[in-house]
Short mmCIF file of C-alpha atoms in Angstrom, two decimals:
data_model
loop_
_atom_site.label_atom_id
_atom_site.label_comp_id
_atom_site.label_asym_id
_atom_site.label_seq_id
_atom_site.Cartn_x
_atom_site.Cartn_y
_atom_site.Cartn_z
CA MET Z 24 -11.70 28.97 -60.10
CA ILE Z 25 -9.56 30.01 -63.02
CA SER Z 26 -10.32 28.54 -66.46
CA LYS Z 27 -7.94 26.99 -68.96
CA GLU Z 28 -8.84 29.74 -71.42
CA GLN Z 29 -7.94 32.50 -68.98
CA ILE Z 30 -4.55 30.92 -68.34
CA GLN Z 31 -3.91 30.34 -72.04
CA ASP Z 32 -4.85 33.88 -73.00
CA GLN Z 33 -2.62 35.42 -70.34
CA ALA Z 34 0.23 33.04 -71.15
CA LEU Z 35 0.06 33.97 -74.83
CA VAL Z 36 0.17 37.66 -73.97
CA LEU Z 37 3.23 37.20 -71.75
CA PHE Z 38 5.10 34.82 -74.07
CA SER Z 39 4.45 37.05 -77.08
CA LYS Z 40 5.65 40.10 -75.18
CA TYR Z 41 8.66 38.74 -73.29
CA GLY Z 42 9.52 35.50 -75.09
CA LEU Z 43 9.31 31.86 -74.09
CA LYS Z 44 12.44 31.79 -71.94
CA SER Z 45 11.79 34.91 -69.89
CA VAL Z 46 8.37 33.87 -68.61
CA ASN Z 47 8.01 31.11 -66.02
CA MET Z 48 5.05 29.64 -64.14
CA ASP Z 49 5.70 32.01 -61.20
CA ASP Z 50 5.36 35.08 -63.42
CA LEU Z 51 2.19 33.71 -64.91
CA ALA Z 52 0.60 32.91 -61.51
CA LYS Z 53 1.50 36.41 -60.29
CA GLU Z 54 0.01 38.02 -63.38
CA LEU Z 55 -3.21 35.99 -62.99
CA SER Z 56 -3.36 36.67 -59.22
CA VAL Z 57 -3.58 32.98 -58.39
CA SER Z 58 -1.29 30.77 -56.33
CA LYS Z 59 1.34 28.66 -58.03
CA LYS Z 60 -0.48 25.61 -56.67
CA THR Z 61 -3.72 26.60 -58.40
CA LEU Z 62 -1.87 27.09 -61.67
CA TYR Z 63 -0.15 23.71 -61.41
CA GLN Z 64 -3.51 22.03 -60.79
CA VAL Z 65 -4.53 23.09 -64.30
CA TYR Z 66 -1.17 22.68 -66.09
CA SER Z 67 1.35 20.33 -64.53
CA SER Z 68 4.31 22.05 -66.21
CA LYS Z 69 5.31 24.89 -68.49
CA GLU Z 70 5.71 22.37 -71.29
CA ASP Z 71 2.16 21.16 -70.70
CA LEU Z 72 0.90 24.73 -70.97
CA VAL Z 73 2.89 25.58 -74.09
CA LEU Z 74 1.68 22.41 -75.81
CA SER Z 75 -1.92 23.25 -74.97
CA LEU Z 76 -1.35 26.72 -76.45
CA PHE Z 77 -0.07 25.31 -79.72
CA GLU Z 78 -2.82 22.73 -79.85
CA LYS Z 79 -5.26 25.61 -79.61
CA ILE Z 80 -3.41 27.76 -82.17
CA SER Z 81 -3.13 24.82 -84.52
CA SER Z 82 -6.80 23.86 -84.37
CA SER Z 83 -7.87 27.49 -84.70
CA TRP Z 84 -5.65 27.69 -87.81
CA ASP Z 85 -7.20 24.52 -89.26
CA GLU Z 86 -10.71 25.81 -88.66
CA GLN Z 87 -10.02 29.09 -90.39
CA VAL Z 88 -8.36 27.33 -93.32
CA ASP Z 89 -11.40 25.05 -93.69
CA GLU Z 90 -13.69 28.05 -93.51
CA ILE Z 91 -11.80 29.69 -96.41
CA LEU Z 92 -11.75 26.54 -98.52
CA GLU Z 93 -15.44 25.84 -97.97
CA SER Z 94 -16.83 29.35 -98.28
CA LEU Z 95 -14.99 30.45 -101.43
CA GLU Z 96 -14.83 29.20 -105.01
CA ASN Z 97 -12.54 31.80 -106.63
CA PRO Z 98 -8.92 30.55 -106.32
CA MET Z 99 -7.26 33.96 -106.04
CA GLN Z 100 -9.80 35.02 -103.45
CA LYS Z 101 -8.79 31.93 -101.50
CA PHE Z 102 -5.10 32.74 -101.85
CA LEU Z 103 -5.62 36.33 -100.74
CA ARG Z 104 -7.64 35.20 -97.71
CA PHE Z 105 -4.91 32.69 -96.81
CA THR Z 106 -2.29 35.39 -97.04
CA LEU Z 107 -4.30 37.68 -94.80
CA LEU Z 108 -4.83 34.84 -92.33
CA ARG Z 109 -1.07 34.38 -92.06
CA TYR Z 110 -0.64 38.14 -91.65
CA GLN Z 111 -3.15 38.06 -88.80
CA PHE Z 112 -1.25 35.23 -87.08
CA VAL Z 113 2.02 37.11 -87.46
CA LYS Z 114 0.47 40.19 -85.94
CA ARG Z 115 -0.97 38.26 -83.01
CA LEU Z 116 1.92 35.95 -82.20
CA ASN Z 117 5.48 37.02 -81.72
CA PRO Z 118 7.56 35.29 -84.43
CA SER Z 119 10.50 34.69 -82.12
CA PHE Z 120 8.16 33.06 -79.58
CA LEU Z 121 6.98 30.69 -82.33
CA LEU Z 122 10.51 29.87 -83.48
CA ARG Z 123 11.81 29.42 -79.95
CA SER Z 124 8.92 27.12 -79.00
CA GLY Z 125 9.52 25.00 -82.08
CA LYS Z 126 13.17 24.63 -81.13
CA GLN Z 127 12.41 23.82 -77.51
CA TYR Z 128 9.55 21.34 -77.88
CA GLU Z 129 9.49 18.58 -80.47
CA LYS Z 130 5.71 18.41 -80.38
CA VAL Z 131 5.42 22.12 -81.19
CA TYR Z 132 7.90 21.68 -84.03
CA SER Z 133 5.75 18.91 -85.47
CA TYR Z 134 2.60 21.08 -85.20
CA MET Z 135 4.41 23.82 -87.10
CA MET Z 136 5.81 21.49 -89.76
CA ASN Z 137 2.35 20.03 -90.23
CA ILE Z 138 0.79 23.45 -90.72
CA THR Z 139 3.57 24.50 -93.10
CA TRP Z 140 3.38 21.34 -95.17
CA ASN Z 141 -0.41 21.42 -95.45
CA MET Z 142 -0.36 25.07 -96.36
CA GLU Z 143 2.22 24.53 -99.07
CA GLN Z 144 0.11 21.79 -100.68
CA ILE Z 145 -3.03 23.88 -100.54
CA ILE Z 146 -1.47 27.11 -101.82
CA VAL Z 147 0.41 25.54 -104.72
CA GLY Z 148 -2.82 23.76 -105.73
CA ILE Z 149 -4.79 27.01 -105.56
CA LEU Z 150 -2.21 28.88 -107.62
CA HIS Z 151 -2.24 26.22 -110.34
CA GLN Z 152 -6.01 26.44 -110.44
CA ALA Z 153 -5.84 30.24 -110.63
CA LYS Z 154 -3.44 29.98 -113.56
CA GLU Z 155 -5.72 27.52 -115.37
CA GLU Z 156 -8.61 29.93 -114.88
CA HIS Z 157 -6.49 32.78 -116.34
CA GLN Z 158 -6.49 34.77 -113.11
CA LEU Z 159 -2.70 34.60 -113.30
CA ARG Z 160 -0.53 35.59 -116.26
CA SER Z 161 0.23 32.66 -118.51
CA ASP Z 162 4.00 33.07 -118.06
CA VAL Z 163 3.87 32.68 -114.27
CA ASN Z 164 5.88 29.77 -112.90
CA VAL Z 165 3.78 28.73 -109.91
CA GLU Z 166 6.58 26.91 -108.08
CA VAL Z 167 9.06 29.77 -108.49
CA PHE Z 168 6.44 32.29 -107.43
CA PHE Z 169 5.50 30.23 -104.39
CA ASN Z 170 9.14 29.91 -103.28
CA VAL Z 171 9.69 33.64 -103.66
CA HIS Z 172 6.44 34.37 -101.81
CA GLU Z 173 7.54 32.17 -98.90
CA LEU Z 174 10.99 33.77 -98.82
CA ILE Z 175 9.53 37.27 -98.74
CA PHE Z 176 6.85 36.31 -96.23
CA ASN Z 177 9.52 34.92 -93.92
CA ALA Z 178 11.57 38.09 -94.32
CA TYR Z 179 8.48 40.07 -93.33
CA PHE Z 180 7.84 37.67 -90.48
CA GLU Z 181 11.38 37.91 -89.13
CA GLN Z 182 12.21 41.55 -89.76
CA TYR Z 183 9.02 43.35 -88.93
CA ASN Z 184 7.91 43.16 -85.37
CA PRO Z 185 4.12 43.14 -85.29
CA VAL Z 186 4.04 46.16 -83.01
CA VAL Z 187 5.99 48.42 -85.38
CA PRO Z 188 3.59 51.06 -86.68
CA GLY Z 189 3.09 51.01 -90.42
CA SER Z 190 3.65 47.31 -90.74
CA ARG Z 191 0.36 47.01 -92.62
CA GLU Z 192 1.69 49.47 -95.18
CA THR Z 193 4.83 47.36 -95.47
CA PHE Z 194 2.76 44.20 -95.81
CA LYS Z 195 0.83 45.77 -98.65
CA HIS Z 196 3.95 46.75 -100.60
CA MET Z 197 5.96 43.67 -99.71
CA ILE Z 198 3.45 40.81 -99.85
CA ILE Z 199 0.42 41.99 -101.82
CA ALA Z 200 2.19 43.95 -104.60
CA PRO Z 201 4.06 40.86 -105.94
CA ILE Z 202 0.76 38.95 -106.08
CA ALA Z 203 -0.90 41.87 -107.85
CA GLY Z 204 2.00 41.83 -110.31
CA ILE Z 205 1.26 38.31 -111.54
CA CYS Z 206 -2.54 38.67 -111.69
CA GLU Z 207 -4.53 39.37 -114.83
CA LYS Z 208 -6.30 42.46 -113.57
CA GLU Z 209 -9.31 41.92 -115.83
CA GLU Z 210 -9.90 38.52 -114.23
CA PHE Z 211 -9.00 39.34 -110.64
CA ASP Z 212 -8.65 42.85 -109.25
CA ILE Z 213 -6.64 42.07 -106.14
CA TRP Z 214 -6.25 45.65 -104.89
CA THR Z 215 -10.01 46.16 -104.71
CA GLU Z 216 -10.41 42.83 -102.91
CA PHE Z 217 -7.54 43.66 -100.57
CA ASP Z 218 -8.87 47.08 -99.65
CA SER Z 219 -12.26 45.64 -98.72
CA LEU Z 220 -10.82 42.68 -96.77
CA ILE Z 221 -7.97 44.28 -94.83
CA LEU Z 222 -10.33 46.22 -92.58
CA SER Z 223 -11.49 43.01 -90.91
CA TYR Z 224 -7.93 41.74 -90.30
CA ASN Z 225 -6.56 43.78 -87.46
CA MET K 4 53.53 43.19 -122.97
CA ILE K 5 50.37 42.53 -121.01
CA SER K 6 47.76 45.30 -120.77
CA LYS K 7 45.97 46.62 -117.70
CA GLU K 8 42.67 45.49 -119.24
CA GLN K 9 43.86 41.92 -119.67
CA ILE K 10 44.96 41.77 -116.05
CA GLN K 11 41.75 43.35 -114.80
CA ASP K 12 39.54 41.02 -116.82
CA GLN K 13 41.35 37.92 -115.63
CA ALA K 14 41.42 39.16 -112.03
CA LEU K 15 37.68 39.77 -112.09
CA VAL K 16 37.06 36.25 -113.39
CA LEU K 17 39.22 34.71 -110.65
CA PHE K 18 37.93 36.88 -107.80
CA SER K 19 34.31 36.29 -108.82
CA LYS K 20 34.88 32.56 -109.05
CA TYR K 21 37.08 31.92 -106.00
CA GLY K 22 36.63 35.00 -103.82
CA LEU K 23 38.94 37.82 -102.83
CA LYS K 24 40.88 35.94 -100.18
CA SER K 25 41.60 32.78 -102.14
CA VAL K 26 43.26 34.49 -105.10
CA ASN K 27 46.72 36.04 -104.76
CA MET K 28 49.10 37.73 -107.20
CA ASP K 29 50.91 34.41 -107.81
CA ASP K 30 47.70 32.71 -108.95
CA LEU K 31 46.91 35.60 -111.22
CA ALA K 32 50.40 35.66 -112.81
CA LYS K 33 50.19 31.91 -113.40
CA GLU K 34 46.75 32.20 -114.97
CA LEU K 35 47.95 35.01 -117.25
CA SER K 36 51.19 33.12 -118.08
CA VAL K 37 53.36 36.06 -117.08
CA SER K 38 56.03 36.35 -114.42
CA LYS K 39 55.19 37.77 -111.02
CA LYS K 40 57.66 40.56 -111.79
CA THR K 41 55.79 41.56 -114.93
CA LEU K 42 52.52 41.63 -113.01
CA TYR K 43 54.01 43.77 -110.23
CA GLN K 44 55.30 46.24 -112.81
CA VAL K 45 51.68 46.97 -113.71
CA TYR K 46 50.11 46.71 -110.25
CA SER K 47 52.37 47.20 -107.28
CA SER K 48 50.07 45.23 -104.92
CA LYS K 49 46.84 43.26 -104.74
CA GLU K 50 45.22 46.27 -103.13
CA ASP K 51 46.32 48.42 -106.05
CA LEU K 52 44.76 45.94 -108.46
CA VAL K 53 41.48 45.61 -106.55
CA LEU K 54 41.15 49.39 -106.33
CA SER K 55 41.68 49.73 -110.07
CA LEU K 56 38.98 47.09 -110.59
CA PHE K 57 36.46 48.99 -108.52
CA GLU K 58 37.41 52.27 -110.11
CA LYS K 59 36.59 50.65 -113.44
CA ILE K 60 33.36 49.05 -112.18
CA SER K 61 32.30 52.29 -110.58
CA SER K 62 32.90 54.43 -113.66
CA SER K 63 31.23 51.88 -115.91
CA TRP K 64 28.23 51.98 -113.56
CA ASP K 65 28.13 55.80 -113.68
CA GLU K 66 28.29 55.79 -117.46
CA GLN K 67 25.41 53.38 -117.78
CA VAL K 68 23.33 55.31 -115.27
CA ASP K 69 23.95 58.54 -117.22
CA GLU K 70 23.02 56.76 -120.44
CA ILE K 71 19.67 55.69 -118.94
CA LEU K 72 18.93 59.13 -117.50
CA GLU K 73 19.79 60.91 -120.74
CA SER K 74 18.19 58.56 -123.24
CA LEU K 75 14.81 58.06 -121.55
CA GLU K 76 11.96 60.34 -120.51
CA ASN K 77 9.45 57.85 -119.14
CA PRO K 78 10.11 57.45 -115.38
CA MET K 79 9.03 53.80 -115.09
CA GLN K 80 11.10 52.92 -118.12
CA LYS K 81 14.05 54.48 -116.33
CA PHE K 82 13.31 52.53 -113.16
CA LEU K 83 13.00 49.26 -115.06
CA ARG K 84 16.29 49.89 -116.89
CA PHE K 85 18.01 50.68 -113.57
CA THR K 86 16.68 47.49 -112.08
CA LEU K 87 17.95 45.46 -115.03
CA LEU K 88 21.32 47.20 -114.81
CA ARG K 89 21.64 46.08 -111.20
CA TYR K 90 20.60 42.57 -112.18
CA GLN K 91 23.34 42.55 -114.81
CA PHE K 92 25.94 43.64 -112.25
CA VAL K 93 24.80 40.94 -109.83
CA LYS K 94 25.07 38.33 -112.58
CA ARG K 95 28.55 39.48 -113.57
CA LEU K 96 30.08 40.06 -110.17
CA ASN K 97 30.03 37.63 -107.32
CA PRO K 98 28.14 39.30 -104.45
CA SER K 99 30.42 37.87 -101.79
CA PHE K 100 33.44 39.23 -103.67
CA LEU K 101 31.83 42.68 -103.58
CA LEU K 102 30.98 42.46 -99.90
CA ARG K 103 34.40 41.09 -98.95
CA SER K 104 36.21 43.79 -100.92
CA GLY K 105 34.15 46.47 -99.24
CA LYS K 106 35.08 45.08 -95.84
CA GLN K 107 38.76 44.75 -96.69
CA TYR K 108 39.43 48.07 -98.42
CA GLU K 109 38.08 51.37 -97.18
CA LYS K 110 38.33 52.93 -100.63
CA VAL K 111 36.18 50.16 -102.12
CA TYR K 112 33.66 50.64 -99.32
CA SER K 113 33.44 54.31 -100.14
CA TYR K 114 32.93 53.55 -103.86
CA MET K 115 30.09 51.23 -102.95
CA MET K 116 28.48 53.65 -100.51
CA ASN K 117 28.71 56.35 -103.12
CA ILE K 118 26.98 54.21 -105.73
CA THR K 119 24.30 53.13 -103.24
CA TRP K 120 23.61 56.65 -102.03
CA ASN K 121 23.42 58.11 -105.54
CA MET K 122 21.18 55.30 -106.69
CA GLU K 123 18.82 55.78 -103.77
CA GLN K 124 18.42 59.48 -104.55
CA ILE K 125 17.83 58.83 -108.23
CA ILE K 126 15.38 55.96 -107.79
CA VAL K 127 13.25 57.64 -105.14
CA GLY K 128 13.07 60.73 -107.37
CA ILE K 129 12.05 58.64 -110.38
CA LEU K 130 9.35 56.80 -108.40
CA HIS K 131 7.86 60.05 -107.16
CA GLN K 132 7.78 61.34 -110.73
CA ALA K 133 6.14 58.09 -111.89
CA LYS K 134 3.46 58.46 -109.23
CA GLU K 135 2.79 62.07 -110.25
CA GLU K 136 2.41 60.92 -113.84
CA HIS K 137 -0.07 58.22 -112.71
CA GLN K 138 2.16 55.36 -113.81
CA LEU K 139 1.94 54.15 -110.22
CA ARG K 140 -1.22 53.54 -108.22
CA SER K 141 -2.23 56.56 -106.20
CA ASP K 142 -2.06 54.62 -102.90
CA VAL K 143 1.61 53.67 -103.34
CA ASN K 144 3.91 54.90 -100.60
CA VAL K 145 7.13 55.51 -102.54
CA GLU K 146 9.43 55.35 -99.51
CA VAL K 147 7.91 52.12 -98.19
CA PHE K 148 8.02 50.56 -101.64
CA PHE K 149 11.64 51.60 -102.13
CA ASN K 150 12.69 50.10 -98.79
CA VAL K 151 10.91 46.85 -99.56
CA HIS K 152 12.43 46.79 -103.05
CA GLU K 153 15.92 47.19 -101.59
CA LEU K 154 15.30 44.51 -98.98
CA ILE K 155 14.09 42.04 -101.61
CA PHE K 156 16.86 42.98 -104.03
CA ASN K 157 19.45 42.32 -101.34
CA ALA K 158 17.82 38.98 -100.53
CA TYR K 159 18.06 38.09 -104.22
CA PHE K 160 21.64 39.35 -104.30
CA GLU K 161 22.69 37.31 -101.27
CA GLN K 162 20.70 34.14 -101.72
CA TYR K 163 20.82 33.50 -105.42
CA ASN K 164 24.22 32.79 -106.80
CA PRO K 165 24.36 34.18 -110.34
CA VAL K 166 25.36 30.80 -111.73
CA VAL K 167 22.27 29.00 -110.42
CA PRO K 168 20.13 28.10 -113.43
CA GLY K 169 16.72 29.74 -113.45
CA SER K 170 17.87 32.78 -111.60
CA ARG K 171 16.34 34.95 -114.32
CA GLU K 172 12.99 33.28 -113.66
CA THR K 173 13.45 34.01 -109.96
CA PHE K 174 14.39 37.62 -110.71
CA LYS K 175 11.21 38.03 -112.71
CA HIS K 176 8.95 36.70 -109.95
CA MET K 177 10.90 38.27 -107.08
CA ILE K 178 11.90 41.71 -108.37
CA ILE K 179 9.70 42.54 -111.37
CA ALA K 180 6.35 41.20 -110.07
CA PRO K 181 6.22 43.61 -107.08
CA ILE K 182 6.91 46.53 -109.44
CA ALA K 183 4.21 45.29 -111.81
CA GLY K 184 1.86 45.12 -108.83
CA ILE K 185 2.08 48.85 -108.10
CA CYS K 186 1.89 50.02 -111.73
CA GLU K 187 -1.22 51.30 -113.43
CA LYS K 188 -1.17 48.87 -116.35
CA GLU K 189 -3.00 51.28 -118.67
CA GLU K 190 -0.21 53.84 -118.17
CA PHE K 191 2.79 51.52 -118.07
CA ASP K 192 2.73 47.90 -119.16
CA ILE K 193 5.87 46.69 -117.41
CA TRP K 194 5.65 43.04 -118.48
CA THR K 195 5.73 43.95 -122.16
CA GLU K 196 8.66 46.30 -121.56
CA PHE K 197 10.44 43.68 -119.48
CA ASP K 198 10.04 40.91 -122.06
CA SER K 199 11.51 43.07 -124.78
CA LEU K 200 14.41 44.36 -122.65
CA ILE K 201 15.52 41.24 -120.80
CA LEU K 202 16.94 39.63 -123.93
CA SER K 203 19.72 42.21 -124.05
CA TYR K 204 20.66 41.73 -120.38
CA ASN K 205 22.46 38.44 -120.19
#
């Protein structure tokens, strides 16, 4: 008997590689070497499967966010870990698969909006705290910085396919450098932190 | 008698405000309170006028670039001044007017390509020199950084209309912060340089 996890893992691989539209339940059954009937006994439709995927992604995201918030005190360490978590998600999931799923299924869209909204609240709060603790330069405008960070992150997300070699180098210069630029190095040495963390985010 | 400069200045104001397409020679004559005939005696066509504008913009750009290269030794000071020069041009000229003109007139396109190509050569050279002189962190990849810088600069250029209030604040967080992030602060304190320079770039 095939497990839900096996189906989900294979589905994610196929969707991320070929996109939401190009992959149907037939392709998936073939790839898993099971009959279509077996597959439909576990997931009654493609929508059902996609929703289960996003439920899984969304709860895995929440868990990792909680882990960061609970295990760390230092606000800029939290922010850096958040940023790397997003990088990891971008590397694992194909951005156009995410966008397409959000457009196709209202429930997926609401998962994504929920994640985005929560993240925004958390990050802006962390950055304000970092500024109060003098980890950030006193002339930093947290809201402006956050908007710019999101804009650049989305540009990275949309323009750099995760499989392009060197995308970690680009991430470093595109996403980490602007954060480094607003830090007070004496209070938070982001490059040292980054170099030690990045190895575990592949 | 009306001078070429008066016509050019007024044309630039109108084109930047309303766009290339929306402004014709009639509008310009009316705005300058001269007859259409008088205007056509100076510029025989709209194309003629637009080309003269870009010739002027292009030679003013070259002059200011030469001034920077000749008056400064410090590579990161040069790079910062270049960046501010571009910011000034973006603030003065409407980006969509630039893009539209480049699409409409081949000669304008070639002016713009020429400026872009020259600038790329100069900036990459300066950044390499800065790295050799330890103004930049040793792990900076100059080519990757330059590409990211261009991508972000273009996003700023396209998304932030110069007349939006706070665009200087955005420029600081979006364009200067990433440069600050790759500098060795002990060798080049970009924020101090920036704060003293920005006042003269309005």
